[in-house]
Short mmCIF file of C-alpha atoms in Angstrom, two decimals:
data_model
loop_
_atom_site.label_atom_id
_atom_site.label_comp_id
_atom_site.label_asym_id
_atom_site.label_seq_id
_atom_site.Cartn_x
_atom_site.Cartn_y
_atom_site.Cartn_z
CA MET L 1 0.04 -0.03 -0.01
CA GLU L 2 1.42 3.28 -0.98
CA LEU L 3 -0.04 6.85 -1.09
CA SER L 4 1.95 9.86 -2.52
CA VAL L 5 0.50 13.36 -2.08
CA GLN L 6 2.05 16.43 -3.52
CA ILE L 7 -0.41 19.35 -3.72
CA ARG L 8 -0.76 23.04 -3.39
CA LYS L 9 -4.19 24.96 -3.21
CA LYS L 10 -4.72 28.69 -2.48
CA LEU L 11 -6.98 29.20 0.53
CA ARG L 12 -8.37 32.54 1.86
CA ASP L 13 -5.45 33.39 4.18
CA PHE L 14 -2.57 31.17 3.10
CA GLU L 15 -1.57 28.51 0.46
CA LEU L 16 -1.85 24.87 1.32
CA ASP L 17 1.38 23.22 0.51
CA VAL L 18 1.47 19.66 1.38
CA ALA L 19 3.88 16.69 0.42
CA PHE L 20 4.17 13.34 2.09
CA GLU L 21 4.21 9.48 1.33
CA THR L 22 2.80 6.90 3.52
CA GLY L 23 2.24 3.14 3.37
CA SER L 24 0.18 0.67 5.41
CA GLU L 25 0.02 2.62 8.59
CA VAL L 26 -1.87 5.30 10.37
CA PHE L 27 -0.53 8.72 9.34
CA ALA L 28 -1.76 11.62 11.47
CA LEU L 29 -1.93 15.34 10.48
CA LEU L 30 -1.92 17.42 13.59
CA GLY L 31 -2.82 20.93 13.68
CA ALA L 32 -4.95 23.89 14.90
CA SER L 33 -8.51 24.44 13.53
CA GLY L 34 -8.36 26.23 10.06
CA CYS L 35 -4.69 25.21 9.24
CA GLY L 36 -5.62 23.03 6.26
CA LYS L 37 -5.91 19.61 7.77
CA SER L 38 -9.20 18.75 6.42
CA MET L 39 -8.72 20.52 3.13
CA THR L 40 -5.81 18.03 2.54
CA LEU L 41 -8.26 15.19 3.13
CA ARG L 42 -10.79 16.79 0.95
CA CYS L 43 -8.42 17.16 -1.89
CA ILE L 44 -7.32 13.42 -1.71
CA ALA L 45 -10.96 12.42 -1.74
CA GLY L 46 -11.74 14.36 -4.74
CA ILE L 47 -14.32 16.62 -2.96
CA GLU L 48 -11.93 19.51 -3.52
CA THR L 49 -9.63 20.16 -6.30
CA PRO L 50 -6.00 21.29 -5.72
CA ASP L 51 -4.43 24.23 -7.82
CA CYS L 52 -1.69 21.93 -8.82
CA GLY L 53 0.24 18.64 -7.88
CA ARG L 54 -0.21 15.00 -8.05
CA ILE L 55 -1.90 12.41 -5.93
CA VAL L 56 -1.06 8.65 -6.47
CA LEU L 57 -2.55 5.69 -4.49
CA ASN L 58 -1.36 2.16 -5.14
CA GLY L 59 0.02 3.15 -8.66
CA ARG L 60 -3.24 4.67 -9.64
CA THR L 61 -3.07 8.42 -10.38
CA LEU L 62 -6.04 10.09 -8.73
CA TYR L 63 -5.00 13.55 -9.69
CA ASP L 64 -2.29 15.15 -11.77
CA SER L 65 -2.60 18.69 -12.73
CA ALA L 66 0.18 18.39 -15.47
CA GLN L 67 -1.58 15.58 -17.11
CA GLY L 68 -5.12 16.84 -16.52
CA ILE L 69 -6.16 13.85 -14.50
CA CYS L 70 -8.84 14.35 -11.70
CA LEU L 71 -10.85 11.15 -10.89
CA LYS L 72 -14.26 11.53 -9.40
CA PRO L 73 -14.66 10.72 -5.79
CA GLN L 74 -16.51 7.47 -6.53
CA GLN L 75 -13.52 6.33 -8.71
CA ARG L 76 -10.81 6.83 -6.14
CA ARG L 77 -11.53 3.88 -3.63
CA VAL L 78 -11.21 6.13 -0.83
CA GLY L 79 -13.37 5.88 2.39
CA TYR L 80 -14.11 9.14 4.16
CA LEU L 81 -15.31 9.44 7.62
CA PHE L 82 -16.72 12.99 7.90
CA GLN L 83 -16.89 14.98 11.05
CA ASN L 84 -20.58 14.81 11.00
CA TYR L 85 -20.86 11.27 9.69
CA ALA L 86 -22.94 12.32 6.57
CA LEU L 87 -25.38 9.38 6.88
CA PHE L 88 -28.34 9.36 4.66
CA PRO L 89 -31.27 10.52 6.78
CA ASN L 90 -34.02 8.63 4.65
CA MET L 91 -32.17 5.22 4.91
CA THR L 92 -32.06 2.81 7.88
CA VAL L 93 -28.88 1.70 9.55
CA ALA L 94 -28.52 -1.29 7.36
CA GLU L 95 -29.52 0.57 4.33
CA ASN L 96 -26.80 3.07 4.97
CA ILE L 97 -24.16 0.27 5.33
CA ARG L 98 -25.47 -1.68 2.23
CA PHE L 99 -25.26 1.45 0.05
CA ALA L 100 -21.41 1.40 0.30
CA ALA L 101 -20.82 -2.42 0.12
CA SER L 102 -19.14 -3.99 -2.74
CA GLY L 103 -19.59 -7.40 -4.43
CA SER L 104 -22.69 -9.49 -5.30
CA ARG L 105 -26.09 -9.21 -3.45
CA GLU L 106 -25.05 -12.01 -1.32
CA GLU L 107 -21.59 -10.76 -0.41
CA GLN L 108 -23.14 -7.22 0.26
CA GLU L 109 -25.54 -8.85 2.80
CA LYS L 110 -22.88 -10.90 4.38
CA LYS L 111 -20.71 -7.63 4.89
CA VAL L 112 -23.66 -5.75 6.37
CA LYS L 113 -24.51 -8.52 8.84
CA GLU L 114 -20.78 -8.87 9.85
CA ASN L 115 -20.50 -5.21 10.63
CA LEU L 116 -23.88 -4.72 12.44
CA VAL L 117 -22.49 -7.35 14.82
CA ARG L 118 -19.00 -5.82 14.82
CA PHE L 119 -20.31 -2.49 15.86
CA SER L 120 -23.20 -3.61 18.05
CA LEU L 121 -25.65 -2.21 15.70
CA ASP L 122 -27.73 -5.47 14.96
CA GLU L 123 -30.58 -4.37 17.19
CA LEU L 124 -30.52 -0.86 15.46
CA GLN L 125 -30.52 -2.09 11.87
CA ASP L 126 -34.00 -0.78 11.18
CA ALA L 127 -33.45 2.59 12.92
CA TYR L 128 -33.00 5.96 11.09
CA PRO L 129 -30.12 8.20 11.80
CA ALA L 130 -32.20 10.76 13.59
CA GLU L 131 -32.99 8.09 16.14
CA LEU L 132 -29.58 7.26 16.98
CA SER L 133 -27.16 8.91 19.50
CA GLY L 134 -23.72 10.68 18.21
CA GLY L 135 -21.99 7.51 19.08
CA GLN L 136 -24.21 5.07 17.39
CA GLN L 137 -24.28 7.30 13.97
CA GLN L 138 -20.49 7.15 14.18
CA ARG L 139 -20.50 3.38 14.36
CA VAL L 140 -22.53 3.28 11.46
CA ALA L 141 -20.26 5.58 9.58
CA PHE L 142 -17.27 3.44 10.49
CA ALA L 143 -19.23 0.31 9.30
CA ARG L 144 -20.09 1.95 6.03
CA ILE L 145 -16.69 2.78 4.84
CA LEU L 146 -15.44 -0.60 6.02
CA VAL L 147 -17.72 -2.53 3.68
CA SER L 148 -16.61 -0.36 0.72
CA PRO L 149 -13.86 -1.30 -1.45
CA ALA L 150 -11.56 1.53 0.05
CA GLU L 151 -7.95 1.14 -0.27
CA LEU L 152 -7.31 4.29 1.86
CA LEU L 153 -9.32 5.60 5.02
CA LEU L 154 -9.68 9.27 5.61
CA LEU L 155 -10.62 10.08 9.24
CA ASP L 156 -11.58 13.72 9.81
CA GLU L 157 -11.50 14.62 13.52
CA PRO L 158 -13.71 11.44 14.01
CA PHE L 159 -14.40 11.91 17.84
CA SER L 160 -14.70 15.70 17.93
CA ALA L 161 -18.51 15.63 18.60
CA LEU L 162 -18.42 12.96 21.31
CA ASP L 163 -18.27 13.29 25.24
CA GLY L 164 -15.16 11.80 26.95
CA TYR L 165 -16.52 8.33 27.92
CA MET L 166 -18.11 7.50 24.51
CA LYS L 167 -14.96 9.10 22.63
CA TRP L 168 -12.73 6.59 24.51
CA GLN L 169 -14.89 3.54 23.75
CA LEU L 170 -15.03 4.41 20.00
CA GLU L 171 -11.36 5.20 19.98
CA MET L 172 -10.74 1.80 21.38
CA GLU L 173 -13.01 0.24 18.56
CA LEU L 174 -11.27 2.25 15.92
CA SER L 175 -7.95 1.10 17.06
CA GLU L 176 -8.88 -2.50 16.78
CA VAL L 177 -10.33 -1.86 13.19
CA LEU L 178 -7.21 -0.12 12.11
CA LYS L 179 -4.98 -3.22 13.13
CA SER L 180 -6.82 -5.38 10.94
CA TYR L 181 -7.23 -3.08 8.12
CA ASP L 182 -4.88 -3.87 5.08
CA GLY L 183 -4.68 -0.35 3.72
CA ALA L 184 -3.54 2.85 4.97
CA ALA L 185 -5.35 5.58 7.12
CA LEU L 186 -4.94 9.28 7.32
CA LEU L 187 -6.24 10.85 10.64
CA VAL L 188 -6.92 14.42 10.92
CA SER L 189 -6.86 15.66 14.65
CA HIS L 190 -5.98 18.74 16.90
CA ASP L 191 -6.06 16.23 19.92
CA ARG L 192 -2.30 15.23 20.64
CA GLY L 193 -3.32 12.33 22.86
CA GLU L 194 -5.58 10.82 20.20
CA VAL L 195 -2.60 11.14 17.57
CA PHE L 196 -0.15 9.65 19.86
CA ARG L 197 -2.43 6.54 20.77
CA LEU L 198 -3.64 5.81 17.17
CA ALA L 199 -0.94 6.93 14.82
CA ASP L 200 2.46 5.40 13.66
CA LYS L 201 3.73 8.46 12.08
CA ALA L 202 2.60 12.33 12.27
CA ALA L 203 3.30 15.58 10.84
CA VAL L 204 2.18 19.01 11.95
CA ILE L 205 0.41 21.54 9.30
CA HIS L 206 0.81 25.12 10.57
CA ARG L 207 -1.05 27.64 8.31
CA GLY L 208 -1.03 25.33 5.30
CA LYS L 209 2.56 24.42 5.49
CA MET L 210 3.46 20.96 6.31
CA GLU L 211 6.44 20.31 8.67
CA PRO L 212 8.69 17.40 8.81
CA VAL L 213 7.29 13.88 9.18
CA HIS L 214 8.19 11.94 12.44
CA THR L 215 7.35 8.75 14.19
CA LYS L 216 4.84 9.58 16.83
CA HIS L 217 7.52 9.22 19.54
CA GLY L 218 9.96 11.43 17.50
CA LEU L 219 7.36 14.14 17.15
CA PHE L 220 6.69 14.25 20.95
CA ARG L 221 10.45 13.67 21.81
CA GLN L 222 11.90 16.56 19.61
CA PRO L 223 9.05 18.48 17.88
CA ASP L 224 11.77 20.73 15.93
CA THR L 225 9.52 23.87 15.52
CA LEU L 226 7.70 26.27 17.81
CA ALA L 227 4.21 25.35 16.24
CA ALA L 228 4.73 21.55 16.72
CA THR L 229 6.03 22.16 20.47
CA ILE L 230 2.92 23.92 21.12
CA LEU L 231 0.68 21.49 19.38
CA THR L 232 2.37 18.55 21.25
CA GLY L 233 1.36 20.18 24.57
CA CYS L 234 4.52 21.57 25.91
CA LYS L 235 3.70 24.24 28.56
CA ASN L 236 7.16 25.75 29.05
CA ILE L 237 8.63 27.74 26.04
CA THR L 238 11.14 30.42 25.99
CA GLN L 239 13.00 32.52 23.59
CA ALA L 240 16.64 31.36 23.43
CA ARG L 241 19.96 32.07 21.99
CA ARG L 242 23.08 30.04 21.66
CA LEU L 243 25.96 30.71 23.99
CA ASP L 244 28.13 27.73 23.00
CA MET L 245 27.90 24.24 21.69
CA HIS L 246 25.98 22.95 24.77
CA HIS L 247 24.70 26.22 26.46
CA ILE L 248 21.70 28.51 25.81
CA TYR L 249 20.39 31.65 27.43
CA ALA L 250 16.65 31.13 28.11
CA ALA L 251 15.53 34.75 27.90
CA ASP L 252 12.12 34.59 29.33
CA TRP L 253 13.12 32.52 32.40
CA ASN L 254 16.55 34.38 32.95
CA MET L 255 18.60 31.15 33.02
CA VAL L 256 21.66 29.64 31.35
CA LEU L 257 21.02 26.15 30.51
CA GLU L 258 23.12 23.31 29.57
CA THR L 259 21.82 21.02 26.80
CA GLU L 260 22.72 17.34 25.90
CA GLN L 261 22.20 17.96 22.31
CA GLU L 262 24.36 20.40 20.18
CA VAL L 263 22.80 23.83 20.10
CA PRO L 264 22.07 24.91 16.60
CA ALA L 265 23.49 28.29 15.42
CA ASN L 266 20.22 29.71 14.69
CA VAL L 267 18.28 28.36 17.81
CA ARG L 268 15.43 30.76 18.63
CA TYR L 269 13.21 28.93 21.18
CA ALA L 270 13.60 26.15 23.83
CA GLY L 271 11.10 24.21 25.74
CA VAL L 272 10.76 21.56 28.42
CA ARG L 273 7.65 19.61 29.36
CA ALA L 274 6.20 20.36 32.73
CA HIS L 275 6.33 16.62 33.92
CA PHE L 276 10.11 16.44 33.15
CA LEU L 277 11.10 18.97 35.64
CA HIS L 278 12.42 17.54 39.07
CA ARG L 279 13.02 18.80 42.40
CA SER L 280 16.57 18.79 43.56
CA ARG L 281 18.16 19.00 47.06
CA GLU L 282 21.41 20.45 45.92
CA MET L 283 22.88 23.00 43.68
CA GLU L 284 24.27 21.65 40.20
CA PRO L 285 24.17 22.48 36.63
CA ASN L 286 20.59 23.28 35.46
CA VAL L 287 19.37 23.54 39.05
CA PHE L 288 17.85 26.86 40.09
CA PRO L 289 16.11 28.19 43.22
CA MET L 290 12.37 29.06 42.78
CA ASP L 291 9.65 31.03 43.92
CA VAL L 292 6.32 29.34 44.03
CA ILE L 293 3.74 31.89 42.40
CA ARG L 294 0.66 29.79 42.12
CA VAL L 295 -0.62 26.26 42.78
CA ILE L 296 -3.42 24.83 40.42
CA GLU L 297 -5.11 21.75 41.20
CA ASP L 298 -5.59 19.47 38.19
CA THR L 299 -7.46 16.16 37.99
CA PHE L 300 -4.66 14.00 39.16
CA SER L 301 -1.84 16.33 39.66
CA TYR L 302 -0.88 19.94 40.77
CA LEU L 303 0.56 22.41 38.40
CA ILE L 304 3.14 24.46 40.34
CA MET L 305 3.62 27.89 38.61
CA VAL L 306 7.15 29.08 39.64
CA ARG L 307 9.81 31.76 38.64
CA ARG L 308 13.63 31.91 39.11
CA LYS L 309 13.82 33.09 42.80
CA GLY L 310 13.86 36.84 43.03
CA MET L 311 13.63 37.48 39.49
CA GLN L 312 10.90 38.45 36.92
CA GLY L 313 9.87 36.77 33.87
CA ARG L 314 7.61 34.20 32.38
CA MET L 315 6.21 31.71 34.83
CA ILE L 316 7.24 27.96 34.33
CA CYS L 317 4.86 25.17 35.11
CA TRP L 318 6.10 22.07 36.99
CA GLU L 319 3.60 19.12 36.90
CA VAL L 320 3.63 16.98 40.04
CA PRO L 321 1.51 13.94 40.95
CA LYS L 322 -0.78 14.88 43.78
CA GLU L 323 0.77 12.33 46.19
CA GLU L 324 4.25 13.80 45.70
CA TRP L 325 3.29 17.42 46.36
CA GLU L 326 4.42 18.99 49.59
CA PRO L 327 3.19 22.45 50.27
CA SER L 328 6.06 22.97 52.79
CA VAL L 329 8.68 22.82 50.18
CA SER L 330 7.33 26.18 48.62
CA ALA L 331 9.52 28.10 51.13
CA GLU L 332 12.78 26.60 49.50
CA LEU L 333 12.35 25.06 46.17
CA PHE L 334 15.04 23.82 43.78
CA LEU L 335 14.13 22.51 40.26
CA ARG L 336 16.29 20.93 37.96
CA PHE L 337 16.04 21.25 34.13
CA PRO L 338 17.36 17.94 32.70
CA ALA L 339 19.68 18.59 29.82
CA ASP L 340 18.41 15.61 27.84
CA GLU L 341 14.87 17.01 28.08
CA ILE L 342 15.52 20.46 26.63
CA MET L 343 13.89 20.75 23.22
CA LEU L 344 15.48 23.29 20.82
CA MET L 345 13.81 24.96 17.84
CA GLU L 346 15.27 27.06 15.02
CA ARG L 347 11.73 28.39 13.94
#
């Protein structure tokens, strides 16, 4: 299975410029609302037309501006799960699934029955979409694209309309579906946890520009850019400048920090995740005395907002499990910024 995408399309505020290749895996596009993620899927599906470029799926050219090729959506063998599920309101659950099924009448019926059971919809097969909950509608939409001859699944923020518990249940179902699926899947999301749990590889789209492709672990370990660092959930980011090969000045925190990785000449920002900071009992490199400015109680942890002792600047967030936080340490607190956890960004 191979998908190759290289397209450009002028949007209202910026140009969408996307290029990537993927195989039999889950490839995620992570980005803020309005950055061009969904438009990328719509262009691949044939719902929208790029201004120029090329899209090739398993050796079949779906779109090529130079050759004048632009297959219709129904010719592309692409299954698209829309945010609003796009079920036919005048069809029952079974009819919605059957509509997309390929093969003979017998084969279609077999696929419908298998997926009704698979998604716990057998008792709802005669119901209409308006009679279903959001989670039930989503299961019908999953079933419908899986009975089609799709070589590629496009999942456009598939859980955005669901509450926490239902989202988790359906995410687990989708995870099992994707494990047994022979083709590729593109997942669009602004939820970093969703991307980490479901995807094999990921890339950030920022104002239409696609940033470097990473494994999911690589993206969260070293995001490379400011946009990617923010989207992957880092709470502590500072402007930075290079002092030498392994030291930076963190301007917003008033600190000189040692780094394990070599500092690029054009470094502009540095970041460290809140849960990687550690309390220290002694002064050593990358350990600083802190003033506790504010303590925020989260569900299972405390977010301790601190600044370097006696100085002004941007607050730093230290995330601590509830059982480990001792309010008494606020009078004298030293925090270590691990050299191997400092992320450096050139843009």
